[in-house]
Coordinates of C-alpha atoms and ligand atoms in Angstrom, one line a residue:
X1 CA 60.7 109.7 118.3
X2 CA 62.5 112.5 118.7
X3 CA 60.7 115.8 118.7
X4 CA 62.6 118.9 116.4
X5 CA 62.6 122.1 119.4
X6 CA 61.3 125.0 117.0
X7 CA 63.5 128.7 117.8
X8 CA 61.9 131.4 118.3
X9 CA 63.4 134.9 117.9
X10 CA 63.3 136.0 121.0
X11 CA 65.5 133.1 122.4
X12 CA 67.7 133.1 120.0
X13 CA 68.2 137.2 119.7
X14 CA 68.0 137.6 123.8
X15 CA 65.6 140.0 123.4
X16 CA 64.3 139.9 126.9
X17 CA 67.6 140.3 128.5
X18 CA 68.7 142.8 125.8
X19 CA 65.5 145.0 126.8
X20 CA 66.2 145.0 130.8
X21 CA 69.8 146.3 130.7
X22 CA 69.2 150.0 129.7
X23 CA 67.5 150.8 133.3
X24 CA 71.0 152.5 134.3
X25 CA 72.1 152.4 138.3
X26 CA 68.1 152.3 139.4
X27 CA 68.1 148.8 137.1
X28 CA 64.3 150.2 136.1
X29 CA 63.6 152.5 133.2
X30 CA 60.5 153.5 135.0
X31 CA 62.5 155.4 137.3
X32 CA 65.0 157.1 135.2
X33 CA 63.9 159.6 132.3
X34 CA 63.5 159.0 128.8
X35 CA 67.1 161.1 128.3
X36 CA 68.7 158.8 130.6
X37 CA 67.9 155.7 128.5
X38 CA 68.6 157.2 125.4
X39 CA 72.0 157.7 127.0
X40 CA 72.3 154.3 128.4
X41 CA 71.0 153.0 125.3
X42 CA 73.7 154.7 122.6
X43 CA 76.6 153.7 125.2
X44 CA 75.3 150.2 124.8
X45 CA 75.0 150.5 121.0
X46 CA 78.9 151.6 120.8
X47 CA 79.8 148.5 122.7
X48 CA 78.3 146.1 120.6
X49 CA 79.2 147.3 117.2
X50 CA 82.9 147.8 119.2
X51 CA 83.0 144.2 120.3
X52 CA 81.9 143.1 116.1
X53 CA 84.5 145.1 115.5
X54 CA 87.1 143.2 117.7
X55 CA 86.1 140.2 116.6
X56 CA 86.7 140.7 112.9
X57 CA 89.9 142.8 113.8
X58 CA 91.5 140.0 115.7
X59 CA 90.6 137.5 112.6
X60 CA 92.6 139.7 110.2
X61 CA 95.5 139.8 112.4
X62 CA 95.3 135.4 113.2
X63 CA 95.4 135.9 109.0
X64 CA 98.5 138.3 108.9
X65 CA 100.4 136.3 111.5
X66 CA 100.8 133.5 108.2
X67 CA 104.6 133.2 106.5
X68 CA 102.5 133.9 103.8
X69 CA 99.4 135.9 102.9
X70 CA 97.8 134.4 100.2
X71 CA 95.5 135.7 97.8
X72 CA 92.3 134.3 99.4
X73 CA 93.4 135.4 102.5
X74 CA 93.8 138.8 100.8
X75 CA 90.3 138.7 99.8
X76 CA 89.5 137.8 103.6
X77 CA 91.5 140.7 104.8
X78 CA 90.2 143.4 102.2
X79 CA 86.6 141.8 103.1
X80 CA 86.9 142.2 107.2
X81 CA 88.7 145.7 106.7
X82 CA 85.5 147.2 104.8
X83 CA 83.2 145.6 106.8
X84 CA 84.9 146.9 109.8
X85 CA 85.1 150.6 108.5
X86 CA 81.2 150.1 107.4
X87 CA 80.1 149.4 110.6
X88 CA 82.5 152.4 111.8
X89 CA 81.1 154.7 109.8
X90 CA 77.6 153.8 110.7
X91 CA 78.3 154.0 114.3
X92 CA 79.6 157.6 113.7
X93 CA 76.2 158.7 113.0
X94 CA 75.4 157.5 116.3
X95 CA 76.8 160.8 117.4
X96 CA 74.1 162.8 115.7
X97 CA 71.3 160.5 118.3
X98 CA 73.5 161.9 121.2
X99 CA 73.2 164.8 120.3
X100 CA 69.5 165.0 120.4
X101 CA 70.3 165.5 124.4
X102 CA 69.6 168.7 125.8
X103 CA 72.4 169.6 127.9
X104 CA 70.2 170.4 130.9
X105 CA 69.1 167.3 130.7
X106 CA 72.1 165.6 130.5
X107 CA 73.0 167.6 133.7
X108 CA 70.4 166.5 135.8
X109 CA 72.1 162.9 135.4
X110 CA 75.4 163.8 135.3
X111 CA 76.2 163.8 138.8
X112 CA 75.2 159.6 139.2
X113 CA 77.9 159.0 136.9
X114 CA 81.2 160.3 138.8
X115 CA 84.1 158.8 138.2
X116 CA 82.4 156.8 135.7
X117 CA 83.4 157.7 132.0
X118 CA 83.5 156.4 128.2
X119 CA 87.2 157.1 129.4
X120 CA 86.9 153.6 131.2
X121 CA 85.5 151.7 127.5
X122 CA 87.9 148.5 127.9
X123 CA 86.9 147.6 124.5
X124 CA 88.0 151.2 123.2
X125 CA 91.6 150.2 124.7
X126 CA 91.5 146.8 123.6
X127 CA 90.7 148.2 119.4
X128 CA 93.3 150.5 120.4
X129 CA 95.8 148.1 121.4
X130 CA 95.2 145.3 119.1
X131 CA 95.5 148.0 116.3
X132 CA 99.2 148.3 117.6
X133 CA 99.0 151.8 119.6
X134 CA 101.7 151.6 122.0
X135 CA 101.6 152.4 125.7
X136 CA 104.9 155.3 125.4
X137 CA 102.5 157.0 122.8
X138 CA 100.0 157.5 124.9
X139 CA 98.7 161.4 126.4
X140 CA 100.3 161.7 129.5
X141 CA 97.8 162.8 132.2
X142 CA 97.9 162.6 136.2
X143 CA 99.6 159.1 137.1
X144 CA 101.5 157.4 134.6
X145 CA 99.4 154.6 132.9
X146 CA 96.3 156.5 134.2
X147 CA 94.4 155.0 131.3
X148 CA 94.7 151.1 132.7
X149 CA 94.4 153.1 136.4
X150 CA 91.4 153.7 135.1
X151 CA 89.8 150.1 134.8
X152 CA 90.5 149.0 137.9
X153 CA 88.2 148.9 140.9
X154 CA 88.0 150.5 144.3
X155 CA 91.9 150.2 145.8
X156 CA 93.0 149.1 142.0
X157 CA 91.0 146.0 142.7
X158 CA 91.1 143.9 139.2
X159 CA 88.2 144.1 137.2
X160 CA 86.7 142.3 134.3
X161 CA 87.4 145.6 132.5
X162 CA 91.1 145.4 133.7
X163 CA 91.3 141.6 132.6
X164 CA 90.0 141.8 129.2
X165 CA 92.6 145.1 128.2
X166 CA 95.4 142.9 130.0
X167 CA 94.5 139.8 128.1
X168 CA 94.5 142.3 124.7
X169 CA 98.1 143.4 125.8
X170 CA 99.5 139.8 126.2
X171 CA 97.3 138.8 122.7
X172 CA 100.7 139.6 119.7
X173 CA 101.3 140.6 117.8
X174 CA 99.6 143.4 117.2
X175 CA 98.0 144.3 114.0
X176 CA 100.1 147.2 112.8
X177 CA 103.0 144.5 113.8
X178 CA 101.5 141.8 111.8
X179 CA 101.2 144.1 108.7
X180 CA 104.5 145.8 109.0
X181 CA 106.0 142.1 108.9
X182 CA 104.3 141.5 105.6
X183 CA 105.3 144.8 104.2
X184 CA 108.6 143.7 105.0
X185 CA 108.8 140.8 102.7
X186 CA 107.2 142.7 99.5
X187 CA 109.2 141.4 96.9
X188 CA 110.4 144.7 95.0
X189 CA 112.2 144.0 91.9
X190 CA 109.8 141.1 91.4
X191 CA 111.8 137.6 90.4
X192 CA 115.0 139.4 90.4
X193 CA 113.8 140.5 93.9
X194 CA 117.7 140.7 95.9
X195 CA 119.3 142.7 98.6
X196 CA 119.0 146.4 97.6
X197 CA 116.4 146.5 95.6
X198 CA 114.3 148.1 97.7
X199 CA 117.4 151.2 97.8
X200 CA 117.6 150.8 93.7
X201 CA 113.9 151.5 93.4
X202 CA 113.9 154.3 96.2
X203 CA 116.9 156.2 94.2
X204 CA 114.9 155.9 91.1
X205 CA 111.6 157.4 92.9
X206 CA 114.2 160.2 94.4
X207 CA 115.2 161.4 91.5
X208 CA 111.7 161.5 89.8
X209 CA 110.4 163.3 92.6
X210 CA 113.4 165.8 92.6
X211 CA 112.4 166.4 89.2
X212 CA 108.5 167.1 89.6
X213 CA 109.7 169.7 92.7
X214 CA 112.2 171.5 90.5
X215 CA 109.0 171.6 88.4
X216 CA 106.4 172.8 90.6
X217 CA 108.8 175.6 92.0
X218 CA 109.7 176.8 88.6
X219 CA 105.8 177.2 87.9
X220 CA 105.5 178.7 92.0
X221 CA 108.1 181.4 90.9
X222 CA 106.0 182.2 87.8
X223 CA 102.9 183.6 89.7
X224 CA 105.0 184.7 92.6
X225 CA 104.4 188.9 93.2
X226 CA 106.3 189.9 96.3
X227 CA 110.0 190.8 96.2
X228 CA 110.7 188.2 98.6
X229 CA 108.4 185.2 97.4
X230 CA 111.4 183.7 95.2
X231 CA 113.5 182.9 98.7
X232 CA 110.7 181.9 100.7
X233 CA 109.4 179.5 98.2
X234 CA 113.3 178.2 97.7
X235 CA 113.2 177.3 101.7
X236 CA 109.8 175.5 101.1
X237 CA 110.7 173.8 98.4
X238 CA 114.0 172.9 100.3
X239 CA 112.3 171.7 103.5
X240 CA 109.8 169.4 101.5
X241 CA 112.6 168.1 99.2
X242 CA 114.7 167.6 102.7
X243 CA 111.5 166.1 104.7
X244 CA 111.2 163.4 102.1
X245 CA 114.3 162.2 101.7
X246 CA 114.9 161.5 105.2
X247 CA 111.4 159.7 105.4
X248 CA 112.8 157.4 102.6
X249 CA 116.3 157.2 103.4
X250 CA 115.9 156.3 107.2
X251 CA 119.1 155.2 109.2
X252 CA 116.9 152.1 109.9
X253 CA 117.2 149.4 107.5
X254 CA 113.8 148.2 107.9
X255 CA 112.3 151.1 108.4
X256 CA 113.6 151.9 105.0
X257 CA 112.3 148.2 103.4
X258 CA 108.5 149.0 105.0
X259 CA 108.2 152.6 104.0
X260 CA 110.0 151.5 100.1
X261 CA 107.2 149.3 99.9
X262 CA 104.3 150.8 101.1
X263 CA 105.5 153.5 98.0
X264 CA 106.1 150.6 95.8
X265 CA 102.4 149.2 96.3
X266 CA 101.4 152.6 96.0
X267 CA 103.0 153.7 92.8
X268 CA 102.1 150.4 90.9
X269 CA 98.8 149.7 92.3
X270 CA 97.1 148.5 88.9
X271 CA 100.1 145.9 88.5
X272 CA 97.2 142.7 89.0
X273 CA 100.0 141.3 91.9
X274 CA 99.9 144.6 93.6
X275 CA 96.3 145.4 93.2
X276 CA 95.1 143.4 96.0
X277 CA 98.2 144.4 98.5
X278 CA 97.4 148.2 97.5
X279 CA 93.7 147.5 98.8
X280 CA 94.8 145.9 102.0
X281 CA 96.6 149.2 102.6
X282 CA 94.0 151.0 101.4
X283 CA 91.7 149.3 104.1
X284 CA 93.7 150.2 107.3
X285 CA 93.8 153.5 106.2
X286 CA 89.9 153.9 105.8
X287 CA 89.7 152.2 109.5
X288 CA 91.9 154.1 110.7
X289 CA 90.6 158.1 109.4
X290 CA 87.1 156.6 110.5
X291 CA 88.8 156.3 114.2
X292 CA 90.0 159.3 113.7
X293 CA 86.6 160.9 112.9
X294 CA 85.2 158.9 115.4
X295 CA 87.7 160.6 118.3
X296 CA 86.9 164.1 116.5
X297 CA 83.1 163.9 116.2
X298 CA 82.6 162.8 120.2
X299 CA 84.5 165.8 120.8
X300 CA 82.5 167.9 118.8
X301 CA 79.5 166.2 120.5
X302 CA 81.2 166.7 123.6
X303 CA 82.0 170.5 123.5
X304 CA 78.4 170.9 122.6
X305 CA 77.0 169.2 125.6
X306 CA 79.3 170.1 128.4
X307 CA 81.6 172.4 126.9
X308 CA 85.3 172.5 128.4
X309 CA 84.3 171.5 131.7
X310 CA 87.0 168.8 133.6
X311 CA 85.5 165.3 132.4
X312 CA 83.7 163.0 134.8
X313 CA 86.5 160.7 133.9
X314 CA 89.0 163.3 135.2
X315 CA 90.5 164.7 132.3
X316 CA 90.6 167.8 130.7
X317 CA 87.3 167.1 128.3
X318 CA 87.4 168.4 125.2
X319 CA 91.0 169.3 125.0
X320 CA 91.6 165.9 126.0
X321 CA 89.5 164.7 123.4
X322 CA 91.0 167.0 120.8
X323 CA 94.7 165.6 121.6
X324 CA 93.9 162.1 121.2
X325 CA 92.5 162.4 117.5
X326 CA 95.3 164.6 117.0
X327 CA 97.7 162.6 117.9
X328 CA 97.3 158.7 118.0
X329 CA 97.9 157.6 114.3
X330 CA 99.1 153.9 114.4
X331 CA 99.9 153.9 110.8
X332 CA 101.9 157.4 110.3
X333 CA 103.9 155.7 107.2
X334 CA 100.8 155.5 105.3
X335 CA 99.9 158.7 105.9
X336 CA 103.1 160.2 105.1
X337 CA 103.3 158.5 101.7
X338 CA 100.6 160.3 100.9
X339 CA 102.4 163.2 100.6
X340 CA 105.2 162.1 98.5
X341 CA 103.1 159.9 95.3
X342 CA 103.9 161.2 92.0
X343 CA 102.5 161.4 88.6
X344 CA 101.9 157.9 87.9
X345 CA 102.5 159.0 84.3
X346 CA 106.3 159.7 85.1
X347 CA 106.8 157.2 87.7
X348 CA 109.9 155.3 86.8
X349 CA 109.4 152.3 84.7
X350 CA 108.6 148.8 87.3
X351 CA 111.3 146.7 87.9
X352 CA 110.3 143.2 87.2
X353 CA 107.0 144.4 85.4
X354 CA 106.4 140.5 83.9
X355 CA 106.4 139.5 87.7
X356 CA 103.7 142.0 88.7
X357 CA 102.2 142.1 85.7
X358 CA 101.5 138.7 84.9
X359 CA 102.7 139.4 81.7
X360 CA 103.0 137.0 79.0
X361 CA 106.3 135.5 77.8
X362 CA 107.2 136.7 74.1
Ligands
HEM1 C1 76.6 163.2 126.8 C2 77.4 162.2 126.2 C3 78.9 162.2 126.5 C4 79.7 163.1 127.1 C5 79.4 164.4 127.7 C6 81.1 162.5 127.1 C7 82.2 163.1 127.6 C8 83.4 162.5 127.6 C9 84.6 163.1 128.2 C10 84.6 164.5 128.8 C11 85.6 162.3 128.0 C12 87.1 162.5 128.5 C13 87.4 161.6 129.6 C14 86.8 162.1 130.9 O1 87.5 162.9 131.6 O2 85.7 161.7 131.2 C15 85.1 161.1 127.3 C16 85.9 160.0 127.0 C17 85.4 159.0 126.2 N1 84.1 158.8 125.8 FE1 82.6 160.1 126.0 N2 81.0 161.3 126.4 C18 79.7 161.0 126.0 C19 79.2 160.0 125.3 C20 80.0 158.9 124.8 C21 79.5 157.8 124.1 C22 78.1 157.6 123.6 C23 80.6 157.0 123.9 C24 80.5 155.7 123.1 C25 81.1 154.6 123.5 C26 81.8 157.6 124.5 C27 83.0 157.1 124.5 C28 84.1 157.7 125.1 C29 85.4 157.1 125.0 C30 85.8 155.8 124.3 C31 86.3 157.9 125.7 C32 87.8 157.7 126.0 C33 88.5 158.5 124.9 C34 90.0 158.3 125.0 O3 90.6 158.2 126.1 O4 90.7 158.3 123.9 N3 81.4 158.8 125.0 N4 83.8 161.3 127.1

């Protein structure tokens, strides 16, 4: 007869091998100090929650990559997003733990790590370039492509590092691909959707927004004391009015269709068929101001630590550090239609509202 093998925990967990990989170079935490293991530890704790992350990340892509993203799949999408951003935001606090290092302490380890650096996380590149940031956006530092330089091994030997960020590169499309393909097919106009709409219901917003800025500088002028407040509030007003028009009206045709409906879920984000496209939206943007914080609370941490000094990774540090969240948004267009919603209570009316709306017939 066949006997049932019972699990236990710690087989099934790997808690033995789990507990013998914080030891650092010396493989023993006997002979390195509590503050290195902490260290070790934390670095260890990124990397796992990083790789969850991946995981997840590349499902919701394999999901976007259908002709058609159906409402379950929705759900699926809105699902891995928050639990993706959860475990993002928890992992911020770990920054808080490394800072419980003194920085003498930190220093008296510092030297063992040379040229090693968080710089050379594959699985930080690999979230970066399955999330769709592209190599030409990149900071420029040193060598060009310094960041994949990095990976490699003694005389640019491949590594496993090196393999897995290659084997990310190869792995489309990306996500902010994936997504911007869907956004491309929205259907604006609903039933009636043709050719055009998307311009039709741009004009509409255009003019509505014109409207609320002729508005907002007529009350500006009100309170305005200084002699010369009246022209310099004209040029603002200009410049804004100016900005977002050639955001909307792109020489790009589908440029113009993706950013037209990213404003289209936006505006009419209680219509019940938009609801659920407006919280996919909403998702990426969550994941991707929680990068964002993540990049500008390990420099924080940094600065406090080390201060300005060159990093063991060999680049600036901190001012490094302070670029990259600074500067690597892979979804500018839903940031920047941020800046242009409108009252919803004088949007203009939804073409196609039955469609969205699921509406009954009368
Ligand atoms: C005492 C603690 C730490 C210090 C002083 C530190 C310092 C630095 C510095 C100076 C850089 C810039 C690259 C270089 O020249 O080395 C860097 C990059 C980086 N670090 Fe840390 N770090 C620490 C802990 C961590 C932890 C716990 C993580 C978690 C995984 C991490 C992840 C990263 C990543 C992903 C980069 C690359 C950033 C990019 O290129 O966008 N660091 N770190």
């Amino acid at each position: 007869m066949e006997t049932t093998k019972p699990t236990y925990y710690w087989d099934y967990i790997k808690v033995d091998r789990l507990l013998g990989l914080q030891g650092g170079l010396e493989e023993d935490c006997s002979k390195i100090s509590t503050d290195e293991i902490l260290f070790v530890t934390v670095h260890q704790v990124f990397e796992l929650w990083f790789k969850v992350i991946l995981e997840n990340l590349v499902d919701v892509r394999d999901l976007f990559k259908a002709e058609v993203l159906g409402n379950e799949d929705m759900v699926e999408v809105v699902t891995r997003l928050e639990r993706c951003s959860t475990i993002f935001r928890a992992a911020n606090q770990h920054w808080d733990v490394v800072e419980t290092l003194p920085p003498r302490e930190y220093l008296k380890f510092r030297g063992k790590l040379m040229p090693a650096s968080g710089f050379q996380s594959a699985q930080v590149r690999q979230l970066e370039i399955l999330l769709g940031l592209a190599e030409d956006e990149r900071i420029a530092f040193g060598a060009e492509g310094s960041h994949l330089a990095a990976l490699r091994g003694k005389g640019g030997a491949e590594t496993e590092a090196s393999r897995r960020v290659a084997a990310s590169m190869a792995d489309l499309p990306t996500l902010k691909d994936a997504v911007l393909a869907w956004l491309e097919r929205t259907p604006i106009g609903g039933a009636d959707h043709h050719a055009g709409s998307h311009e039709e219901f741009i004009d509409q917003y255009l003019a509505t927004h014109n409207s609320e800025l002729d508005e907002s500088l007529k009350m500006a002028k009100t309170v305005a004391s200084m002699a010369d407040d009246d022209m310099r509030l004209n040029d603002l007003y200009d410049k804004e009015r100016a900005s977002v028009r050639a955001f909307l009206k792109p020489e790009d045709e589908r440029t113009a269709r993706i950013r037209a409906a990213i404003l289209f879920i936006e505006t009419y984000a209680e219509e019940p068929l938009l609801a659920w496209p407006h919280r996919v939206l909403e998702g990426i943007l969550e994941l991707e101001q929680l990068f964002v914080i993540f990049r500008q609370r390990h420099a924080r941490m940094v600065e406090r630590i080390i201060g300005r000094r060159t990093g063991t990774g060999g680049t600036a540090g901190v001012e490094y550090l302070d670029q990259t969240a600074l500067q690597y948004r892979i979804f500018p267009d839903l940031w920047t239609v941020r800046s242009l919603l409108i009252n919803p209570l004088v949007a203009p009316g939804l073409a196609g509202a039955d469609f969205f709306g699921l509406r009954a017939e009368h």
